[in-house]
Short mmCIF file of C-alpha atoms and ligand atoms in Angstrom, two decimals:
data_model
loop_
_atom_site.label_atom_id
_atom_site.label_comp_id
_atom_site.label_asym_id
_atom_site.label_seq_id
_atom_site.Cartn_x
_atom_site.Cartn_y
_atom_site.Cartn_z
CA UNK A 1 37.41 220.03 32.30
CA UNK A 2 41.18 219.90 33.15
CA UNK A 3 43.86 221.22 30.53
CA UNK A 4 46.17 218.77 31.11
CA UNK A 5 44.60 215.64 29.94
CA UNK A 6 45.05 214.24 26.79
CA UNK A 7 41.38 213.72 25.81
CA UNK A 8 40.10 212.55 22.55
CA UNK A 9 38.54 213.90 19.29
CA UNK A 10 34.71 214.65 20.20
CA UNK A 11 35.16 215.14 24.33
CA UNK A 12 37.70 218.34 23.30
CA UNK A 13 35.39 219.71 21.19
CA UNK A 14 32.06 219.08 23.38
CA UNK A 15 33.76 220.30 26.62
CA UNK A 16 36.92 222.69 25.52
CA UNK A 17 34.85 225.79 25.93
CA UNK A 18 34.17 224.93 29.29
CA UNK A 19 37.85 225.68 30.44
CA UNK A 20 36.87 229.53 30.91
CA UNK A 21 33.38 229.69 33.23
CA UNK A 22 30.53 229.91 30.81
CA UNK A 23 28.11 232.89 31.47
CA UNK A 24 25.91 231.68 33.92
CA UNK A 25 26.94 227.58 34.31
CA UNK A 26 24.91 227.83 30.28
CA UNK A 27 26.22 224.93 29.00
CA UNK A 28 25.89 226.34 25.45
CA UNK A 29 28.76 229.48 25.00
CA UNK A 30 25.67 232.06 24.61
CA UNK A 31 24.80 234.26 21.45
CA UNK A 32 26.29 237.73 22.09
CA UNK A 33 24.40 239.76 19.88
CA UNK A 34 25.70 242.83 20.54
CA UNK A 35 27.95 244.60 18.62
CA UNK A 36 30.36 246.75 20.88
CA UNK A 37 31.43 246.29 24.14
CA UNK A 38 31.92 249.05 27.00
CA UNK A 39 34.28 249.43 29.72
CA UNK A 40 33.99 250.86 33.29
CA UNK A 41 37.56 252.27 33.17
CA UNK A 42 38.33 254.28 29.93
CA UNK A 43 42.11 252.97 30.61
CA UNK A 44 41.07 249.79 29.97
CA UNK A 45 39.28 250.25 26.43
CA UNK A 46 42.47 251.88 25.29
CA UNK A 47 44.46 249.61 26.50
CA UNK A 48 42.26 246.76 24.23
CA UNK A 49 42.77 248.73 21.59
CA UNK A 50 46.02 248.72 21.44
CA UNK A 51 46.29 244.89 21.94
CA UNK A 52 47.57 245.35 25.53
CA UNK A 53 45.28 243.14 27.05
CA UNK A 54 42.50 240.83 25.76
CA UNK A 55 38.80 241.76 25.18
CA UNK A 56 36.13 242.86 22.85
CA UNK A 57 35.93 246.42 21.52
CA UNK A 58 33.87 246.03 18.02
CA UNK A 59 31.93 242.78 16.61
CA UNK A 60 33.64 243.23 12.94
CA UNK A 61 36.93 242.20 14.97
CA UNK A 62 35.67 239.80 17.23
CA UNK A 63 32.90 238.63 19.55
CA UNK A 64 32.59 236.23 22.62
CA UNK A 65 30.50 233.77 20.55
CA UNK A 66 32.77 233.70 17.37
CA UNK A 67 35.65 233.49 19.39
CA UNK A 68 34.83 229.82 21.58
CA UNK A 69 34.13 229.07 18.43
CA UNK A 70 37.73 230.09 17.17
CA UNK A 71 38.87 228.26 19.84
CA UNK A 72 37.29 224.69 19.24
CA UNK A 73 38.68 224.62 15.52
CA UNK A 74 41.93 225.52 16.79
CA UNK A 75 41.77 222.32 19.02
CA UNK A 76 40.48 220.47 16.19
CA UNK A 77 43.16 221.90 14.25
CA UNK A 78 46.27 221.83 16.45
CA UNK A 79 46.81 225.35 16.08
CA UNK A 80 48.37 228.17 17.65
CA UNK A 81 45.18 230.34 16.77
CA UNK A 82 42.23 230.75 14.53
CA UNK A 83 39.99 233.03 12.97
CA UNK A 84 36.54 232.78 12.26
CA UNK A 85 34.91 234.66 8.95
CA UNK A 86 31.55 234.42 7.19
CA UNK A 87 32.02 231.94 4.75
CA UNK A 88 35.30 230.08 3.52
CA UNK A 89 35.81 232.26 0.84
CA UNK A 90 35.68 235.04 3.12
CA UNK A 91 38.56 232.86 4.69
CA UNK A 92 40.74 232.74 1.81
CA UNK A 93 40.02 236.01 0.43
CA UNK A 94 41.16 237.16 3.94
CA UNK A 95 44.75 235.64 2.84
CA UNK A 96 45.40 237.32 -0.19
CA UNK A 97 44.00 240.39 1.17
CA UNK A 98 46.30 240.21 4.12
CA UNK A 99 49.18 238.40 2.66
CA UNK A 100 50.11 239.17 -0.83
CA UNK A 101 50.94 242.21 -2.66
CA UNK A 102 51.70 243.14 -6.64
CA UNK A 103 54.71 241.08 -7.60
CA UNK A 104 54.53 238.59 -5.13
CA UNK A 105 53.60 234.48 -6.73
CA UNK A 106 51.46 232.18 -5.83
CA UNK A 107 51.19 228.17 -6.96
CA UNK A 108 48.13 226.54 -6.75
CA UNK A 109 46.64 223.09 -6.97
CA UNK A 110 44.85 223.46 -10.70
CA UNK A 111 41.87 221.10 -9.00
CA UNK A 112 40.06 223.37 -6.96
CA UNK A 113 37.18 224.06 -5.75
CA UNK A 114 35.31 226.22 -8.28
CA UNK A 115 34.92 229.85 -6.39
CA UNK A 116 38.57 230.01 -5.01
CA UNK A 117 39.72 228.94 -8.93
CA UNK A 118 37.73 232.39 -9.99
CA UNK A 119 39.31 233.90 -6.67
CA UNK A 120 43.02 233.44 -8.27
CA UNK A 121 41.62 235.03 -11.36
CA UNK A 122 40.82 237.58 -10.01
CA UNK A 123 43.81 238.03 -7.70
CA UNK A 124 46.23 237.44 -11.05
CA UNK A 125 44.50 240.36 -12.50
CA UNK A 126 45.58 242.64 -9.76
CA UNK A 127 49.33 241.69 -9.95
CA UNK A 128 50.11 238.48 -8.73
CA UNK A 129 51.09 236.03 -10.70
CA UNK A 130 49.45 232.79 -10.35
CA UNK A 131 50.54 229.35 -12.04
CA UNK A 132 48.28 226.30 -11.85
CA UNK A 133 49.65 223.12 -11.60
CA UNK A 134 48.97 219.14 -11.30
CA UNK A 135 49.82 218.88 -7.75
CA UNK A 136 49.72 215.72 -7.34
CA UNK A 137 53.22 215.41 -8.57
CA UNK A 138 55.49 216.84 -6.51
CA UNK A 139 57.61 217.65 -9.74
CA UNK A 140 55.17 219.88 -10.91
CA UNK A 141 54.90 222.19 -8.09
CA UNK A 142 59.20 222.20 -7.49
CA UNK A 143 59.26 223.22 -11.24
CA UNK A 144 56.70 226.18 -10.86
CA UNK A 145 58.49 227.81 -7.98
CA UNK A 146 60.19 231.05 -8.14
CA UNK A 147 62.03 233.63 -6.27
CA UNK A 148 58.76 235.38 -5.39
CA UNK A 149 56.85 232.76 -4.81
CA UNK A 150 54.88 233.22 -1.14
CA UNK A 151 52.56 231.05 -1.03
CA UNK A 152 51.45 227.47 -2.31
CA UNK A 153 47.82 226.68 -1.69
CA UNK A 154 46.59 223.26 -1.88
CA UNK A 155 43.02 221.02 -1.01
CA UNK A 156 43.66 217.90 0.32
CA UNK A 157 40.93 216.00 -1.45
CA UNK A 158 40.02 218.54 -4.35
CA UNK A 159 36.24 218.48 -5.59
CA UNK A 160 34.63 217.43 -7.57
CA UNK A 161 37.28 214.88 -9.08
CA UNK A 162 39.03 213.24 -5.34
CA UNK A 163 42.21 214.35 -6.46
CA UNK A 164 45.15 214.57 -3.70
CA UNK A 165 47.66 216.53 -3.42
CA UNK A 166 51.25 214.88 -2.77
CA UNK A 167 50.62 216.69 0.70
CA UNK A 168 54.03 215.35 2.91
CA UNK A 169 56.30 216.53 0.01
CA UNK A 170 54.79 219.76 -0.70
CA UNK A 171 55.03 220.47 2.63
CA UNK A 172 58.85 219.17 2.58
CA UNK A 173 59.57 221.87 0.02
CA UNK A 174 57.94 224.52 1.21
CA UNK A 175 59.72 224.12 4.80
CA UNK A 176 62.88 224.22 2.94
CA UNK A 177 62.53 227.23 0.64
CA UNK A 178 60.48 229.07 3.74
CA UNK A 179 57.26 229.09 1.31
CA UNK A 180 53.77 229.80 3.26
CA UNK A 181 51.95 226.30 2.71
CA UNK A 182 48.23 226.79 3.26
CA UNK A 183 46.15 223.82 2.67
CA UNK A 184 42.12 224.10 2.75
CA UNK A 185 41.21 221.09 4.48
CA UNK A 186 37.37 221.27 4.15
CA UNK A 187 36.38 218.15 2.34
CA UNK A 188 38.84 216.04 5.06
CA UNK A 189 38.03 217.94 8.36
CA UNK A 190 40.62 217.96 11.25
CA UNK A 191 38.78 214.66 12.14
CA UNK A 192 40.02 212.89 9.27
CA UNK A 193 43.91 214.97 8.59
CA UNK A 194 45.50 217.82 10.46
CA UNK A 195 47.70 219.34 7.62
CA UNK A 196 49.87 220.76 10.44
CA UNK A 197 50.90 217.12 10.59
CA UNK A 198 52.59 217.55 6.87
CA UNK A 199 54.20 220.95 7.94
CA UNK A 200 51.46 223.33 6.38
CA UNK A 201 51.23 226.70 7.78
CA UNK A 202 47.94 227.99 7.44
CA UNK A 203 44.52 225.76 7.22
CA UNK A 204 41.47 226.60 5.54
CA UNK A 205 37.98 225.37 6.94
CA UNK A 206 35.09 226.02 5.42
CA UNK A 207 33.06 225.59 8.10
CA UNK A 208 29.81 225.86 6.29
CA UNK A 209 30.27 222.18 5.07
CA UNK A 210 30.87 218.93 6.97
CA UNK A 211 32.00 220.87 9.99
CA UNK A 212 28.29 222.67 10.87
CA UNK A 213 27.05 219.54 8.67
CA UNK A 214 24.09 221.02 9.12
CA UNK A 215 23.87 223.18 5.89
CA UNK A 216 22.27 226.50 8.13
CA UNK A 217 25.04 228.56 8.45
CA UNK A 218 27.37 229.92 6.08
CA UNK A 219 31.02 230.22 7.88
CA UNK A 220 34.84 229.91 7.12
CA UNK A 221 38.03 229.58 9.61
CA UNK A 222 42.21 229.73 9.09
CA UNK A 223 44.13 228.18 11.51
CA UNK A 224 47.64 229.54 12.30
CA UNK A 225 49.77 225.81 13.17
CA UNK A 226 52.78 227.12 14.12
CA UNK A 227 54.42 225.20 11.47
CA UNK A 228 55.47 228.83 9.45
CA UNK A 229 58.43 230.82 10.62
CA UNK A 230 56.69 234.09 9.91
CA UNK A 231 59.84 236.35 10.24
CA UNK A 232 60.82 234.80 6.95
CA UNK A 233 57.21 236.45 5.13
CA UNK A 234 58.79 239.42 3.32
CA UNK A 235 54.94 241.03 3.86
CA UNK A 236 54.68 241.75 7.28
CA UNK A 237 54.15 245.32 8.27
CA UNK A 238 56.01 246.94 11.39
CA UNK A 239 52.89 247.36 13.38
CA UNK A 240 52.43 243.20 13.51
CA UNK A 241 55.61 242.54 14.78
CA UNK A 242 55.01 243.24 18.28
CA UNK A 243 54.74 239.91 19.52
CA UNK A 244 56.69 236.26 19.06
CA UNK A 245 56.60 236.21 15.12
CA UNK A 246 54.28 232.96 15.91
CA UNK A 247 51.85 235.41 16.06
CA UNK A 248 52.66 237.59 13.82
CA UNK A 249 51.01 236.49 10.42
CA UNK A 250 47.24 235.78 12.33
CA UNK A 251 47.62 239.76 13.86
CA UNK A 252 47.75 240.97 10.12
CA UNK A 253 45.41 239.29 9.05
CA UNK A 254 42.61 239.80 11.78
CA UNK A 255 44.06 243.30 10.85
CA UNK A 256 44.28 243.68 7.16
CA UNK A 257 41.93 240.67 6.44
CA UNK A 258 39.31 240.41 9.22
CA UNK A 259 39.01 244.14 10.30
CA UNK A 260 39.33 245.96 6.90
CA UNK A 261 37.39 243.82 4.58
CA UNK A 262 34.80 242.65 7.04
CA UNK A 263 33.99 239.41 6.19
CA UNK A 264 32.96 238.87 9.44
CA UNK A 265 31.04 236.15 10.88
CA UNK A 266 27.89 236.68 12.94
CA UNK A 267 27.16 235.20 16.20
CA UNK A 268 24.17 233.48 15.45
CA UNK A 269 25.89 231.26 12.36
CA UNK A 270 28.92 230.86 14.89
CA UNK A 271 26.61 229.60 17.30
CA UNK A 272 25.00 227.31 14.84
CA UNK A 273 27.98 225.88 13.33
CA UNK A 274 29.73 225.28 16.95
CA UNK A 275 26.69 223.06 17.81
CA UNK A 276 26.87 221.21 14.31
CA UNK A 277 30.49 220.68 14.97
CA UNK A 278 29.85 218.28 18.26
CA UNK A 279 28.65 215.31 16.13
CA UNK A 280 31.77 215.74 13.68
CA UNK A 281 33.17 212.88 14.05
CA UNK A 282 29.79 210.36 14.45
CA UNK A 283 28.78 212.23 11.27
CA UNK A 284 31.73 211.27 9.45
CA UNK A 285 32.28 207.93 10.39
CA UNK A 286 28.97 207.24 8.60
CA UNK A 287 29.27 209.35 5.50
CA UNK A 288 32.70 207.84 4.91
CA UNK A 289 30.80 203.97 5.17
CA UNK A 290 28.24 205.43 3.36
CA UNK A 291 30.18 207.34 0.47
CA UNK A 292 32.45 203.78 0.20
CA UNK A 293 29.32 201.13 0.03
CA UNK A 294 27.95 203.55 -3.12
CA UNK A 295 31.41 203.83 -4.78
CA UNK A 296 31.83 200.44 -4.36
CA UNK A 297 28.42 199.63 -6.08
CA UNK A 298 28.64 201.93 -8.60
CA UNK A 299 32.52 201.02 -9.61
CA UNK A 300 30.92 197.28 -10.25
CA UNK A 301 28.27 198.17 -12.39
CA UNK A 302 28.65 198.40 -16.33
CA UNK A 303 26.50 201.34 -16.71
CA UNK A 304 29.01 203.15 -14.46
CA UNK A 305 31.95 204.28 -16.77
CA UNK A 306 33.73 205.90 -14.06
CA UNK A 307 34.10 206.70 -10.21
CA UNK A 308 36.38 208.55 -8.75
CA UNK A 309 36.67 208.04 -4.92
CA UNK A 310 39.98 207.69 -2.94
CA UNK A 311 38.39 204.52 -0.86
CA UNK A 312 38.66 202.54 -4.17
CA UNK A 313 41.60 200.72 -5.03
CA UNK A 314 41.48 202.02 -8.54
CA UNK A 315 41.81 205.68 -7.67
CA UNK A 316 45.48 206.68 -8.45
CA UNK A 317 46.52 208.24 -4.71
CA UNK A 318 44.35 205.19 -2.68
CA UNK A 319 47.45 204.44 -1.13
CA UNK A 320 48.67 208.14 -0.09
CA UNK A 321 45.19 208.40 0.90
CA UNK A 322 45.46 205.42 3.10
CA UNK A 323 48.72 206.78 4.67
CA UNK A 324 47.32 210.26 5.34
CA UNK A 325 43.53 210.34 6.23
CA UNK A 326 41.57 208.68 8.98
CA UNK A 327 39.19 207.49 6.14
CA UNK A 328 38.61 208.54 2.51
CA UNK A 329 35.81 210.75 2.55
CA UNK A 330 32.02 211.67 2.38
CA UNK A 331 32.44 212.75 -1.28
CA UNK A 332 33.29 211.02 -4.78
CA UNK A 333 31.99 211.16 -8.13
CA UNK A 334 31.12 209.22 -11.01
CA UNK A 335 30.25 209.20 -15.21
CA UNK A 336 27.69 207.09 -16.54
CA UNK A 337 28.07 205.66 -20.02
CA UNK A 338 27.19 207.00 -23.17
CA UNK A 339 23.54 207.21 -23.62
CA UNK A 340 22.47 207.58 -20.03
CA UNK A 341 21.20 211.55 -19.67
CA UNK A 342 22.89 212.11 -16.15
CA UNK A 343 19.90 215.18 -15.68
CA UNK A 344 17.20 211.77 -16.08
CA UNK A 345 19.09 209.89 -13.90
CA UNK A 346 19.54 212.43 -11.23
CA UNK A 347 15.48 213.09 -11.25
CA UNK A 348 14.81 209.46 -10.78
CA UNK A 349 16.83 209.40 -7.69
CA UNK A 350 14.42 209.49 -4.08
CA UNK A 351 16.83 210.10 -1.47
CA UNK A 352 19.57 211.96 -2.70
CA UNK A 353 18.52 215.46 -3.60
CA UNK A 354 19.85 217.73 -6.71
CA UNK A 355 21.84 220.59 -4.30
CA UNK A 356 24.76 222.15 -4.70
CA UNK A 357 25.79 222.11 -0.94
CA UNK A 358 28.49 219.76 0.41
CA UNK A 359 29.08 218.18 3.76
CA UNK A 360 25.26 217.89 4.87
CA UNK A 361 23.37 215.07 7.04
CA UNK A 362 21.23 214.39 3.82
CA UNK A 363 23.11 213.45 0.49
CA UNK A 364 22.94 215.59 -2.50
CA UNK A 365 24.06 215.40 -5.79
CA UNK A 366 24.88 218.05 -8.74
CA UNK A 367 25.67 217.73 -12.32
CA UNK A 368 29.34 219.23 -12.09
CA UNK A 369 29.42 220.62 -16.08
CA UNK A 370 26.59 222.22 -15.95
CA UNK A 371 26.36 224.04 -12.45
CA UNK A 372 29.64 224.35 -10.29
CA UNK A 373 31.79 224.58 -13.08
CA UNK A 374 29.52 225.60 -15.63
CA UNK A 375 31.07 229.53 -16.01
CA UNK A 376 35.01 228.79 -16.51
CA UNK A 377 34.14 226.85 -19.81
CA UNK A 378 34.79 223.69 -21.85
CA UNK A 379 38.13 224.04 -22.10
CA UNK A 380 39.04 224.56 -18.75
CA UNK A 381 36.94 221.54 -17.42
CA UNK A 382 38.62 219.42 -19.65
CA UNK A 383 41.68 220.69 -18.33
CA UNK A 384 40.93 219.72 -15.03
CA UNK A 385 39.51 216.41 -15.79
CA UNK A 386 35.87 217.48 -15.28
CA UNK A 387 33.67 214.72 -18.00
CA UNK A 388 30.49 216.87 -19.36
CA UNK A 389 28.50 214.22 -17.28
CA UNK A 390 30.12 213.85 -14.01
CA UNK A 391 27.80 213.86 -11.10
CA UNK A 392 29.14 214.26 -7.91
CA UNK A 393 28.01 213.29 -4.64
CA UNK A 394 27.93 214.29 -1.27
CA UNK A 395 26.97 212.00 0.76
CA UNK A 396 25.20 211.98 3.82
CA UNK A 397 24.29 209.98 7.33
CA UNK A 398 20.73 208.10 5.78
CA UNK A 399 21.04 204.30 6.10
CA UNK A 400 23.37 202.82 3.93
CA UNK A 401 20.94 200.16 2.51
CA UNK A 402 18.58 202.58 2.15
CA UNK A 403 21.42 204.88 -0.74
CA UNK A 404 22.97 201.91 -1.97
CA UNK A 405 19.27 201.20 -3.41
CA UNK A 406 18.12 204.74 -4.26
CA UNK A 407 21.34 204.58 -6.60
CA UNK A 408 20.95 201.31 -7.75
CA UNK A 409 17.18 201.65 -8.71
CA UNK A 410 17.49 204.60 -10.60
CA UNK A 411 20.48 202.82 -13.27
CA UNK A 412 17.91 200.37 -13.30
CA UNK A 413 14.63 202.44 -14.35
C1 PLP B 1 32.67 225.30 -0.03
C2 PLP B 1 34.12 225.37 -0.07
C3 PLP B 1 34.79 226.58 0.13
C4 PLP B 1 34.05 227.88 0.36
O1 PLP B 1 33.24 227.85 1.49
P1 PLP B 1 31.94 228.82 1.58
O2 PLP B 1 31.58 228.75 3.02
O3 PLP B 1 30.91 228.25 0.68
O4 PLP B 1 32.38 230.17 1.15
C5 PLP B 1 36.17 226.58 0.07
N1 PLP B 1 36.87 225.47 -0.16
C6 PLP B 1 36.28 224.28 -0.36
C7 PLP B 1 37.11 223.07 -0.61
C8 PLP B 1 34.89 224.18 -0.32
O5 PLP B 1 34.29 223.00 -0.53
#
């Protein structure tokens, strides 16, 4: 496959790897299992090692498999480069780990996924101070910034509740107070929005989700865009600022991230995730019809008291939604009125199964309350707009007649 062509979406992911000779004509980047790699000329290994030339030394740092993998989300992405770890919270664990230190600040979304909400908890007990905000509203985020402020981390759709970011004017600000904007991008994919396109940084995949779609493999990715001008990140150590300074802020963390905390990820799951990731964009085009046929249903129906999907008219960023993503999305979520039990409900659904996964071929759902956000408390879901009988749904590739009726049939029952 030539470089030079401009090819679309699914062809650069099914055939990129292929511009290096796969091992053997395979067309399948084999699993390298093993773990270190050895040289004929003892020259060369040190050389490796000290990032003379490319190549594989130890599997925590890298690993043939892992790394066509890297290179497929990059394309996906846009990027300048990408690392793969073992889960997405290995992902953004790897940028604090790398990137911040006591005193710095961080702003954040305040609708988040669940486990990086607990991350920041964690984080602002070790020194860095973390504020929370409504980021929809650009306002809110201008008003929370400070001198020290690094970093401001954003979703694009946030889970469970389909909030969005004001993405192109977060971005706007960032660029001009030379903030690090990293945006996790998991429930849109690069198939739907490439947040290098709004001037973020950094990208977050979690890989694990509609990505692998498969829901085998556990696996995370941050993509470098090119959009930061790393030699204005106070952070950087000496040793990482051998190179262009695009380059810089991906070395320390491979370094400081990757290679010291060792959430790396395994061949096999990279292997698994990079054959997943061919069908990305078939799979979404049909959970997106799929996730907008049940919203649609569901937003007509008086037992429904609310749903909360960016494909509907009535959500309160349709429009930015509109401007922004390919399509709105495999996931939304919805109350039922008073006096439906949403556990009942849930049971008398066939299809859809009670999971707490996202991003699979089959459709699952999950009382939100009482699972996912279950441990941060009453308060705090009310705070972020989380109803004690919100169910969300993530919705999958069956036939859309075949959910619109497993839905509809168990309101009925
Ligand atoms: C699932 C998820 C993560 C974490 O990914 P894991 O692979 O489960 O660690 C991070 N961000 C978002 C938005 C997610 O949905």
């Amino acid at each position: 496959m030539s470089e030079k062509k401009n090819y679309g979406f699914t062809t650069t992911i099914l055939h990129g790897d292929r511009q290096k000779t796969i091992e053997h004509g395979s067309l399948h980047k084999p699993v390298h299992t093993s773990v270190a790699f050895g040289y004929t000329d003892a020259r060369q290994l040190a050389s490796v090692f000290q990032g003379r030339e490319p190549g594989f030394r130890y599997g925590r740092q890298g690993n043939p498999t892992v790394s066509a993998l890297e290179e497929k989300v990059n394309k996906m992405e846009g990027g300048v480069a990408t690392l793969c770890f073992a889960t997405g919270m290995g992902a953004i664990g790897a940028v604090f780990q790398a990137l911040l230190r006591a005193g710095d600040h961080v702003v954040s979304s305040s609708f988040l996924f669940g486990n990086t909400n607990s991350l920041w908890q964690t984080v602002a007990g070790q020194g860095v101070g973390v504020d929370f905000v409504d980021a929809t509203d650009i306002a809110n985020v201008a008003a929370a910034l400070k001198d020290n402020t690094r970093i401001v981390f954003v979703e694009t759709i946030a889970n469970p509740r389909t909030q969005i970011a004001d993405l192109r004017r977060i971005g706007e600000l960032c660029a001009e107070k030379g903030i690090l904007y990293i945006v996790d991008n998991t429930m849109t994919t690069p198939y739907l929005f490439r947040p290098k396109a709004v001037g973020a940084g950094l990208v977050v995949n979690a890989l694990t989700k509609s990505i692998a779609g498969h829901g085998i493999a556990l696996g995370g990715s941050l993509t470098d865009t090119g959009a930061y001008d790393w030699s204005r990140y106070p952070n950087i150590f000496e040793n990482y600022k051998k190179a262009a300074p695009s380059m810089w802020g991906i070395t320390q963390i491979r370094a400081k991230g990757l290679r010291d905390f060792g959430a790396s990820l395994g061949p096999e799951a990279a292997h698994h995730i990079a054959v997943g990731a061919e069908t990305l964009a078939l799979r979404m085009e049909r959970t997106c019809a799929n996730a907008k046929a049940l919203a649609e249903m569901l937003e007509a129906d008086p037992r429904v008291a609310a749903v909360h999907y960016p494909g509907l008219p009535s959500h309160p960023q349709h429009r930015i939604a509109g401007e922004l993503f390919k399509s709105y999305g495999s996931l939304f979520s919805f109350e039922l009125k008073d006096g439906i039990d949403c556990f009942d409900y849930l049971n008398r659904l066939k299809i859809a199964i009670p999971a707490s996964n996202l991003g699979d071929t089959r459709t699952l759902v999950i009382p939100v309350a009482h699972t996912i956000f279950y441990e941060m408390g009453a308060e705090r879901r009310a705070s972020m707009g989380i109803a004690e009988s919100l169910i969300r749904v993530s919705v999958g590739i069956e036939d859309t007649a075949d959910l619109v009726d497993d839905f509809k049939s168990a309101l009925d029952a």
